[in-house]
Amino acid sequence: MLDLKFVRENLEMVREAAARKGEEADINRFTAVDEQRRRLLSEVERLKNRRNVVSEQVAAMKKSGEDATAVIEEMRAVSARIKEMDSEIRGIEEELQNILLTLPNIPLPGVPVGQNEADNVPVRFFGEPPRFDFEPKAHWDIAAGLDIIDFERAGKVTGARFAFYKGWGARLERALINFMLDLHVNEHGYTEIFPPFLVHRNSMTGTGQLPKFEEDAFRVAGTEYFLIPTAEVPVTNLHREEIMPEEALPLRYAAYSACFRAEAGAHGRDTRGLIRQHQFNKVELVKFTRPEDSDAELESLTANAEEVLKRLGLPYRVVLMCTGELGFAAAKKYDLEVWLPAFNAYREISSCSNFSDFQARRAGIRFRRKGGRAEFVHTLNGSGVAVGRTVAAILENYQQGDGTVLVPPALRPYLSGLRGNYIGR
RNA sequence: GGAGAAGUAGCGAAGUGGUCGUAACGCGCCGCACUCGAAAUGCGGUUGUCCGCAAGGGCACGUGGGUUCGAAUCCCACCUUCUCCGCCA
């Protein structure tokens, strides 16, 4: 959410920033509602001041035994009018709040202006796409051959876009979660969090998933609980409505969670395999920083996520997202894209974003410098990394001509009982 | 699910219809004094937010309603926490 005063004073910038993100900001309606609110507010405040003054007089009159009936009668009318106006103002303020909640964050300087994927800027590459002396298979075919992931039965039991992991498939998934968490906690200095997988509507609003994107989330019928689309939601909201001392910053959390996404509007895309599931596992990195540190912290967060792919020996590239691809809440974003041989392309496996104070303002997350006023923190997060897509990447990049899959060395300590370093031999 | 208790500033806590939330008091924090320095001590300061060019004013005692000329204080509903009982992985 943007600051009310900031929007009022920078209408053109807000409109432009939204346009560059490919969204529309209804500035005219904002201005109309904002002005109406202020008009009503000064009027009702005058009435309230009168009520306060007169109430004091009533007290004094009663004390000295005077008759206050006339003033009380007058105040009855004033009070009724105040009640009417208060309710009108409440309606106006709700509308204003709803407008503010739908204004997208403003991109940071240095973010390339562009409309779509084509305008993103690759900033660095790691590794080489592997060469095969056989026709490489897609991960779902490899998995079927090894009998380690069962999509068909998941369709029977739950529905499309779900999977059963089985045997070494399940082991591989669990090994990756532990490998990633250990790396971030032991070597990168993050504190491990295991969050709730359901959150209340307020938390979804705090991080920006609501109110605009409700159709992308799963909601538990008859409740205000939502299945989390990412651990970002519970972990960022961990410090909602808090004021922390400056020394507490930066806070760095690493959280495993299952993630649930309705994938509305993705019908027909990535229908096979692990790339786009309704439920997937992810290790998420979340940071709270002082405003002046968020830029550097985004770089280190991205580097931390990259380290996962480096150690697994997976070829990838880092892409700086253009304004049109930033999404609603981000001010700057890098995507890590891993090489998938079956797609003959790089595909997103992590998304690292700086949200500046956008989420902090929505969620009321602040800090106080010594002797200063409370300021909003900056929040950042990034996948460190998506586990299902990592499984896909390992299966495809490490597949062998005989249908087996070599396990990357970094993962072997997490797969006790594996004979000969290959799944399927 | 049943019974009970509680939600006030960064934290603890007082305040039960009208000099008052610039919220007593304590802790913490900031400044000053004392000190070679620190501790201890003393003095002073320290909520947020909104409207307004300003002067000034409004709002907020978990949330939302209600009663009243006037509510932290009375009434209703809801949320959260705690204690006991029941159930339970």
Coordinates of C-alpha atoms (C1' of nucleotides) in Angstrom, one line a residue:
Chain A
M1 CA 0.0 0.0 0.0
L2 CA 1.2 3.5 -0.8
D3 CA 1.0 6.3 1.7
L4 CA -2.1 8.4 1.5
K5 CA -0.2 11.7 1.5
F6 CA 2.3 10.4 -0.9
V7 CA -0.4 9.5 -3.4
R8 CA -2.2 12.8 -2.9
E9 CA 1.0 14.7 -3.6
N10 CA 2.3 12.5 -6.4
L11 CA -0.8 11.7 -8.5
E12 CA 1.0 11.7 -11.8
M13 CA 3.9 9.4 -10.5
V14 CA 1.4 6.9 -9.1
R15 CA -0.5 6.8 -12.4
E16 CA 2.6 6.4 -14.4
A17 CA 4.1 3.7 -12.2
A18 CA 0.9 1.7 -12.4
A19 CA 0.8 2.1 -16.2
R20 CA 4.4 0.8 -16.5
K21 CA 3.3 -2.2 -14.5
G22 CA 0.4 -2.7 -17.0
E23 CA -2.2 -1.7 -14.4
E24 CA -4.6 1.1 -14.1
A25 CA -4.8 3.5 -11.2
D26 CA -8.1 5.3 -10.9
I27 CA -6.6 8.6 -9.8
N28 CA -9.7 10.6 -10.5
R29 CA -11.8 8.5 -8.2
F30 CA -9.1 8.7 -5.6
T31 CA -9.0 12.4 -5.7
A32 CA -12.8 12.8 -5.5
V33 CA -13.1 10.4 -2.5
D34 CA -10.1 11.9 -0.8
E35 CA -11.5 15.4 -1.1
Q36 CA -14.9 14.4 0.1
R37 CA -13.4 12.7 3.1
R38 CA -11.5 15.8 4.1
R39 CA -14.5 18.0 3.6
L40 CA -16.7 15.9 5.8
L41 CA -14.0 15.4 8.4
S42 CA -13.4 19.1 9.1
E43 CA -17.2 19.6 9.4
V44 CA -17.8 16.8 11.8
E45 CA -14.7 17.7 13.8
R46 CA -16.1 21.2 14.3
L47 CA -19.3 19.6 15.7
K48 CA -17.4 17.3 18.0
N49 CA -15.4 20.2 19.3
R50 CA -18.6 21.9 20.2
R51 CA -20.0 18.8 21.9
N52 CA -16.8 18.5 23.9
V53 CA -16.9 22.1 25.0
V54 CA -20.6 22.0 25.9
S55 CA -20.4 18.7 27.8
E56 CA -17.8 20.3 30.0
Q57 CA -20.2 23.2 30.6
V58 CA -23.0 20.8 31.5
A59 CA -20.7 19.2 34.1
A60 CA -20.0 22.7 35.6
M61 CA -23.6 23.7 35.5
K62 CA -24.7 20.6 37.3
K63 CA -22.0 21.0 39.9
S64 CA -23.2 24.5 40.7
G65 CA -26.9 23.5 40.6
E66 CA -27.9 25.3 37.5
D67 CA -30.5 24.0 35.1
A68 CA -28.9 22.5 32.0
T69 CA -32.0 21.2 30.2
A70 CA -31.8 23.7 27.3
V71 CA -28.2 22.9 26.4
I72 CA -28.7 19.2 26.8
E73 CA -31.6 19.4 24.4
E74 CA -29.5 21.2 21.9
M75 CA -26.7 18.7 22.2
R76 CA -29.1 15.9 21.6
A77 CA -29.5 17.2 18.0
V78 CA -25.8 17.8 17.6
S79 CA -25.0 14.3 18.7
A80 CA -27.5 12.8 16.3
R81 CA -25.9 14.8 13.5
I82 CA -22.5 13.6 14.5
K83 CA -23.6 10.0 14.5
E84 CA -25.0 10.4 10.9
M85 CA -21.8 12.0 9.6
D86 CA -19.6 9.5 11.3
S87 CA -21.3 6.7 9.6
E88 CA -21.1 8.5 6.3
I89 CA -17.4 9.1 6.8
R90 CA -16.8 5.5 7.7
G91 CA -18.2 4.5 4.3
I92 CA -16.0 7.1 2.5
E93 CA -12.9 5.9 4.4
E94 CA -13.6 2.3 3.5
E95 CA -13.8 3.3 -0.1
L96 CA -10.6 5.3 0.1
Q97 CA -8.9 2.4 1.8
N98 CA -10.1 0.0 -0.9
I99 CA -8.7 2.3 -3.6
L100 CA -5.3 2.5 -1.8
L101 CA -5.2 -1.3 -1.4
T102 CA -5.5 -1.7 -5.2
L103 CA -2.7 0.8 -6.2
P104 CA 0.4 -1.2 -7.1
N105 CA 3.8 -0.5 -5.7
I106 CA 6.2 1.9 -7.4
P107 CA 9.2 0.3 -9.2
L108 CA 12.6 1.3 -7.9
P109 CA 15.0 3.3 -10.1
G110 CA 17.0 1.0 -12.3
V111 CA 14.2 -1.4 -13.0
P112 CA 13.9 -1.7 -16.8
V113 CA 10.7 -0.3 -18.3
G114 CA 8.9 -2.9 -20.3
Q115 CA 5.7 -4.8 -20.9
N116 CA 6.5 -8.5 -20.9
E117 CA 9.0 -11.3 -20.7
A118 CA 10.8 -10.0 -23.7
D119 CA 11.8 -6.8 -21.9
N120 CA 13.4 -8.6 -18.9
V121 CA 17.1 -8.3 -18.7
P122 CA 19.3 -11.4 -18.1
V123 CA 22.1 -10.3 -15.8
R124 CA 24.2 -13.4 -15.3
F125 CA 24.5 -17.1 -16.2
F126 CA 25.8 -20.1 -14.3
G127 CA 26.7 -23.5 -15.8
E128 CA 26.1 -24.9 -19.3
P129 CA 23.0 -26.7 -20.5
P130 CA 24.0 -30.4 -20.5
R131 CA 24.6 -32.2 -23.8
F132 CA 23.1 -35.7 -24.2
D133 CA 24.1 -38.4 -26.6
F134 CA 20.5 -39.6 -26.4
E135 CA 17.1 -38.0 -26.7
P136 CA 16.5 -36.4 -23.3
K137 CA 13.1 -37.1 -21.7
A138 CA 10.7 -34.8 -19.9
H139 CA 10.8 -35.2 -16.1
W140 CA 7.3 -36.7 -16.0
D141 CA 8.4 -39.5 -18.3
I142 CA 11.6 -40.1 -16.3
A143 CA 9.6 -40.2 -13.1
A144 CA 7.1 -42.6 -14.6
G145 CA 9.9 -44.9 -15.8
L146 CA 11.4 -44.9 -12.3
D147 CA 7.9 -45.1 -10.6
I148 CA 8.7 -42.2 -8.3
I149 CA 5.9 -39.8 -9.0
D150 CA 2.3 -40.8 -9.7
F151 CA 0.2 -38.1 -11.4
E152 CA -2.6 -40.4 -12.5
R153 CA -3.6 -41.7 -9.1
A154 CA -3.4 -38.1 -7.7
G155 CA -6.0 -37.2 -10.3
K156 CA -8.2 -40.0 -9.0
V157 CA -7.7 -39.1 -5.3
T158 CA -7.7 -35.3 -5.5
G159 CA -7.7 -33.9 -9.0
A160 CA -5.6 -32.4 -11.8
R161 CA -2.4 -30.6 -10.8
F162 CA -1.7 -32.8 -7.8
A163 CA 0.9 -35.6 -7.4
F164 CA 1.9 -38.5 -5.2
Y165 CA 5.7 -38.7 -4.7
K166 CA 6.7 -42.3 -4.0
G167 CA 9.8 -44.1 -3.0
W168 CA 13.0 -42.3 -4.1
G169 CA 10.8 -39.5 -5.4
A170 CA 9.5 -38.8 -1.9
R171 CA 13.0 -39.2 -0.5
L172 CA 14.4 -36.8 -3.1
E173 CA 11.7 -34.2 -2.3
R174 CA 12.4 -34.5 1.5
A175 CA 16.2 -34.4 0.9
L176 CA 16.0 -31.2 -1.0
I177 CA 13.9 -29.5 1.7
N178 CA 16.5 -30.4 4.3
F179 CA 19.4 -29.5 2.1
M180 CA 18.0 -26.1 1.3
L181 CA 17.1 -25.3 4.9
D182 CA 20.5 -26.5 6.3
L183 CA 22.3 -24.3 3.7
H184 CA 20.4 -21.2 4.6
V185 CA 20.3 -21.7 8.3
N186 CA 23.9 -23.1 8.9
E187 CA 25.7 -21.1 6.3
H188 CA 23.7 -18.0 5.3
G189 CA 22.5 -17.0 8.8
Y190 CA 18.8 -17.4 8.5
T191 CA 16.6 -18.4 11.4
E192 CA 14.4 -21.4 10.6
I193 CA 10.6 -21.0 10.8
F194 CA 7.9 -23.6 10.4
P195 CA 4.8 -21.6 9.8
P196 CA 1.0 -22.3 9.8
F197 CA -0.2 -23.3 6.4
L198 CA -3.5 -21.5 6.9
V199 CA -3.7 -17.8 7.5
H200 CA -6.4 -15.3 8.1
R201 CA -7.7 -12.9 5.5
N202 CA -5.8 -10.0 7.2
S203 CA -2.5 -11.6 6.6
M204 CA -3.3 -12.2 2.9
T205 CA -4.1 -8.5 2.7
G206 CA -0.9 -7.6 4.5
T207 CA 1.4 -9.1 2.0
G208 CA -0.8 -8.0 -1.0
Q209 CA -2.5 -11.2 -2.2
L210 CA -5.8 -9.6 -1.2
P211 CA -8.1 -7.9 -2.1
K212 CA -7.0 -8.1 -5.8
F213 CA -6.1 -11.7 -6.2
E214 CA -8.7 -13.7 -4.2
E215 CA -9.4 -16.0 -7.1
D216 CA -5.8 -17.2 -7.1
A217 CA -6.1 -18.5 -3.5
F218 CA -7.8 -21.5 -1.9
R219 CA -10.2 -20.5 0.9
V220 CA -11.5 -22.9 3.5
A221 CA -15.3 -22.9 3.0
G222 CA -17.3 -21.2 5.7
T223 CA -14.2 -19.5 7.2
E224 CA -11.9 -16.6 6.7
Y225 CA -8.9 -19.0 6.4
F226 CA -6.8 -19.2 3.3
L227 CA -4.3 -21.9 2.4
I228 CA -1.0 -20.1 2.0
P229 CA 0.2 -19.6 -1.6
T230 CA 3.7 -19.2 -0.1
A231 CA 5.4 -19.0 3.3
E232 CA 6.0 -15.4 2.5
V233 CA 2.5 -14.7 3.9
P234 CA 2.7 -16.2 7.4
V235 CA 6.4 -15.3 7.8
T236 CA 6.1 -11.6 6.7
N237 CA 3.0 -11.2 8.9
L238 CA 4.9 -12.7 11.8
H239 CA 5.8 -9.1 12.8
R240 CA 2.5 -7.5 11.8
E241 CA 1.6 -4.5 14.0
E242 CA 4.9 -4.5 15.7
I243 CA 7.5 -1.8 16.3
M244 CA 11.0 -3.3 16.6
P245 CA 14.2 -1.8 17.9
E246 CA 16.6 -0.8 15.1
E247 CA 19.2 -3.3 16.4
A248 CA 16.8 -6.2 15.7
L249 CA 17.2 -5.5 12.0
P250 CA 17.9 -7.1 9.6
L251 CA 15.8 -10.1 10.4
R252 CA 16.4 -13.1 8.1
Y253 CA 14.0 -16.1 8.2
A254 CA 14.0 -19.3 6.2
A255 CA 10.8 -21.3 6.1
Y256 CA 9.7 -24.5 4.5
S257 CA 6.1 -24.8 3.7
A258 CA 3.7 -26.4 1.3
C259 CA 2.2 -23.8 -1.0
F260 CA -1.3 -23.9 -2.5
R261 CA -2.3 -22.0 -5.6
A262 CA -5.6 -22.1 -7.5
E263 CA -3.8 -21.2 -10.7
A264 CA -6.9 -19.5 -12.0
G265 CA -6.3 -18.3 -15.5
A266 CA -3.6 -20.9 -16.1
H267 CA -5.8 -23.5 -17.7
G268 CA -4.0 -25.4 -20.4
R269 CA -0.5 -24.2 -19.3
D270 CA 2.1 -26.6 -18.0
T271 CA -0.6 -29.3 -17.7
R272 CA 2.0 -32.1 -17.4
G273 CA 4.6 -32.6 -14.7
L274 CA 5.7 -30.7 -11.7
I275 CA 6.0 -27.3 -13.1
R276 CA 2.5 -26.0 -12.2
Q277 CA 0.8 -27.8 -9.3
H278 CA -2.0 -26.7 -7.0
Q279 CA 0.2 -27.9 -4.1
F280 CA 4.0 -27.7 -4.0
N281 CA 6.8 -27.4 -1.5
K282 CA 9.0 -24.4 -1.2
V283 CA 11.7 -23.1 1.1
E284 CA 11.2 -19.4 1.3
L285 CA 13.6 -16.6 2.5
V286 CA 12.1 -13.6 4.1
K287 CA 13.9 -10.4 5.3
F288 CA 13.0 -7.3 7.3
T289 CA 15.5 -4.5 6.8
R290 CA 16.0 -0.8 7.3
P291 CA 15.1 1.2 4.2
E292 CA 18.7 2.0 3.4
D293 CA 19.7 -1.7 3.5
S294 CA 17.1 -3.3 1.3
D295 CA 18.9 -2.8 -1.9
A296 CA 22.0 -4.7 -0.7
E297 CA 19.9 -7.3 1.1
L298 CA 18.1 -8.1 -2.2
E299 CA 21.4 -8.8 -3.8
S300 CA 22.5 -11.1 -1.0
L301 CA 19.2 -12.8 -0.8
T302 CA 19.4 -13.6 -4.5
A303 CA 22.9 -14.8 -4.1
N304 CA 21.7 -17.1 -1.3
A305 CA 19.0 -18.6 -3.5
E306 CA 21.5 -19.0 -6.3
E307 CA 23.8 -21.0 -4.0
V308 CA 21.2 -23.7 -3.9
L309 CA 21.4 -24.2 -7.6
K310 CA 25.1 -23.9 -7.8
R311 CA 25.7 -26.6 -5.2
L312 CA 23.2 -28.8 -7.1
G313 CA 25.1 -28.1 -10.3
L314 CA 22.0 -26.9 -12.1
P315 CA 22.5 -24.5 -14.9
Y316 CA 20.5 -21.3 -14.4
R317 CA 20.4 -17.6 -15.2
V318 CA 19.4 -14.5 -13.2
V319 CA 16.9 -12.2 -14.8
L320 CA 16.1 -8.7 -13.8
M321 CA 12.4 -8.3 -14.2
C322 CA 11.0 -5.3 -16.2
T323 CA 8.2 -3.1 -14.8
G324 CA 5.5 -5.0 -16.6
E325 CA 6.6 -8.3 -15.0
L326 CA 7.1 -7.0 -11.5
G327 CA 3.7 -7.9 -10.2
F328 CA 1.5 -5.9 -7.9
A329 CA 3.6 -5.6 -4.7
A330 CA 7.2 -5.7 -5.8
A331 CA 9.5 -2.7 -6.4
K332 CA 12.3 -4.7 -7.8
K333 CA 12.6 -8.4 -8.6
Y334 CA 15.1 -11.0 -9.9
D335 CA 13.9 -14.3 -11.2
L336 CA 16.2 -17.3 -11.1
E337 CA 15.5 -19.5 -14.1
V338 CA 16.8 -23.1 -14.2
W339 CA 17.6 -24.9 -17.4
L340 CA 15.1 -27.6 -18.3
P341 CA 16.3 -29.8 -21.2
A342 CA 12.8 -31.1 -22.1
F343 CA 11.6 -27.5 -22.5
N344 CA 14.9 -26.5 -24.1
A345 CA 14.5 -23.3 -22.0
Y346 CA 15.1 -21.6 -18.7
R347 CA 12.1 -21.8 -16.4
E348 CA 11.5 -19.8 -13.2
I349 CA 12.5 -21.6 -10.1
S350 CA 12.9 -18.7 -7.7
S351 CA 11.6 -15.1 -7.5
C352 CA 13.5 -12.6 -5.3
S353 CA 11.8 -9.4 -4.6
N354 CA 12.2 -6.1 -2.7
F355 CA 8.8 -4.8 -1.7
S356 CA 10.2 -1.6 -0.2
D357 CA 7.7 -0.4 2.5
F358 CA 4.7 -1.6 0.5
Q359 CA 3.9 -4.7 2.6
A360 CA 5.2 -3.1 5.8
R361 CA 2.6 -0.3 5.5
R362 CA -0.2 -2.7 4.8
A363 CA 0.8 -4.9 7.7
G364 CA 2.0 -2.2 10.1
I365 CA 5.6 -3.5 10.5
R366 CA 7.8 -0.7 11.8
F367 CA 11.1 -0.1 13.6
R368 CA 12.4 2.8 15.7
R369 CA 15.8 4.3 15.5
K370 CA 17.3 5.6 18.7
G371 CA 15.2 8.5 19.8
G372 CA 13.4 8.6 16.5
R373 CA 9.8 8.1 15.3
A374 CA 8.6 4.7 14.2
E375 CA 9.3 4.1 10.5
F376 CA 8.2 1.3 8.2
V377 CA 10.7 -1.4 7.5
H378 CA 11.4 -2.8 4.1
T379 CA 10.4 -6.4 3.4
L380 CA 12.0 -8.8 1.0
N381 CA 11.5 -12.4 0.1
G382 CA 12.6 -15.0 -2.4
S383 CA 12.3 -18.7 -3.0
G384 CA 15.3 -20.5 -1.8
V385 CA 14.0 -22.4 -3.9
A386 CA 10.9 -24.1 -5.2
V387 CA 11.3 -27.8 -4.4
G388 CA 9.1 -29.4 -7.0
R389 CA 10.7 -27.5 -9.8
T390 CA 14.1 -28.5 -8.4
V391 CA 13.1 -32.1 -8.6
A392 CA 12.1 -31.6 -12.2
A393 CA 15.4 -29.9 -13.0
I394 CA 17.4 -32.6 -11.3
L395 CA 15.6 -35.4 -13.1
E396 CA 16.0 -33.7 -16.5
N397 CA 19.5 -32.4 -16.2
Y398 CA 20.9 -35.5 -14.5
Q399 CA 19.1 -38.2 -16.5
Q400 CA 21.1 -41.0 -18.0
G401 CA 20.6 -42.9 -21.2
D402 CA 19.3 -45.9 -19.3
G403 CA 16.5 -44.0 -17.7
T404 CA 18.2 -43.6 -14.3
V405 CA 19.1 -40.3 -12.7
L406 CA 22.5 -39.4 -11.1
V407 CA 22.1 -37.7 -7.8
P408 CA 24.2 -34.5 -7.4
P409 CA 27.0 -34.9 -4.8
A410 CA 25.6 -32.2 -2.5
L411 CA 22.4 -34.2 -2.1
R412 CA 23.9 -37.6 -1.4
P413 CA 24.3 -37.1 2.4
Y414 CA 20.6 -36.5 2.5
L415 CA 19.7 -39.8 0.7
S416 CA 21.0 -42.4 3.0
G417 CA 20.6 -45.9 1.6
L418 CA 21.0 -44.9 -2.0
R419 CA 23.3 -47.4 -3.7
G420 CA 25.7 -46.2 -6.3
N421 CA 24.6 -42.5 -6.5
Y422 CA 21.9 -43.2 -9.1
I423 CA 18.1 -43.4 -8.6
G424 CA 16.9 -46.4 -10.4
R425 CA 20.0 -48.7 -10.4
Chain B
rG1 C1' -17.6 -28.2 23.9
rG2 C1' -18.5 -26.3 29.5
rA3 C1' -17.1 -22.8 33.6
rG4 C1' -14.3 -18.6 34.9
rA5 C1' -10.7 -14.4 34.2
rA6 C1' -8.4 -10.8 31.3
rG7 C1' -7.3 -7.4 26.9
rU8 C1' -5.1 0.5 28.6
rA9 C1' 1.5 3.6 25.6
rG10 C1' 7.9 -0.2 23.8
rC11 C1' 6.7 -3.5 28.4
rG12 C1' 4.2 -4.1 33.3
rA13 C1' 0.2 -1.7 35.6
rA14 C1' -3.5 2.2 38.0
rG15 C1' -7.9 4.2 36.7
rU16 C1' -15.5 1.7 37.5
rG17 C1' -20.2 8.0 34.0
rG18 C1' -18.0 14.7 33.9
rU19 C1' -10.1 18.8 35.4
rC20 C1' -9.7 15.3 31.1
rG21 C1' -5.3 9.8 27.1
rU22 C1' 0.0 15.7 26.8
rA23 C1' -3.1 7.9 30.8
rA24 C1' -0.9 7.8 37.9
rC25 C1' 3.1 4.5 39.3
rG26 C1' 7.1 1.2 37.8
rC27 C1' 10.5 -0.7 33.9
rG28 C1' 12.8 0.5 29.4
rC29 C1' 14.6 4.4 26.2
rC30 C1' 16.7 9.6 25.2
rG31 C1' 19.1 14.1 27.3
rC32 C1' 21.4 16.7 31.3
rA33 C1' 23.9 16.7 36.2
rC34 C1' 27.4 14.2 39.5
rU35 C1' 32.1 11.0 38.0
rC36 C1' 38.7 10.3 35.4
rG37 C1' 35.0 6.8 33.3
rA38 C1' 31.1 3.5 34.5
rA39 C1' 27.5 1.9 38.0
rA40 C1' 24.3 4.0 41.5
rU41 C1' 21.7 8.6 42.3
rG42 C1' 19.1 13.2 40.9
rC43 C1' 16.5 16.3 37.2
rG44 C1' 14.0 16.7 32.6
rG45 C1' 11.9 14.2 28.3
rU46 C1' 9.4 9.9 25.9
rU47 C1' 1.8 7.2 22.3
rG48 C1' 0.1 7.0 17.6
rU49 C1' -2.9 8.9 13.9
rC50 C1' -6.0 12.2 11.1
rC51 C1' -7.9 17.3 9.4
rG52 C1' -5.7 22.2 8.9
rC53 C1' -1.1 27.0 5.3
rA54 C1' -1.3 28.1 10.4
rA55 C1' -3.6 28.9 14.9
rG56 C1' -5.9 25.0 16.5
rG57 C1' -8.8 20.8 16.5
rG58 C1' -10.6 15.5 16.0
rC59 C1' -9.9 10.3 17.0
rA60 C1' -7.9 5.9 19.5
rC61 C1' -8.2 2.2 26.6
rG62 C1' -9.0 -5.7 21.9
rU63 C1' -13.0 -4.9 17.5
rG64 C1' -17.9 -3.4 16.2
rG65 C1' -22.6 -1.8 17.9
rG66 C1' -25.9 0.4 21.9
rU67 C1' -27.3 3.6 26.2
rU68 C1' -26.1 9.0 27.6
rC69 C1' -25.8 16.0 26.9
rG70 C1' -21.0 13.2 28.1
rA71 C1' -18.2 6.2 28.3
rA72 C1' -11.7 3.3 29.4
rU73 C1' -15.8 3.3 33.0
rC74 C1' -22.8 0.8 31.9
rC75 C1' -25.2 -2.9 28.1
rC76 C1' -24.9 -6.4 23.6
rA77 C1' -22.1 -9.1 20.0
rC78 C1' -17.5 -10.7 18.2
rC79 C1' -12.0 -11.6 18.4
rU80 C1' -7.7 -12.9 21.2
rU81 C1' -5.1 -14.7 25.6
rC82 C1' -5.0 -17.3 30.3
rU83 C1' -6.9 -21.0 34.2
rC84 C1' -9.9 -25.3 35.3
rC85 C1' -13.0 -29.4 33.2
rG86 C1' -14.2 -32.5 28.9
rC87 C1' -12.5 -34.4 24.2
rC88 C1' -8.3 -35.4 21.2
rA89 C1' -3.1 -36.4 17.3

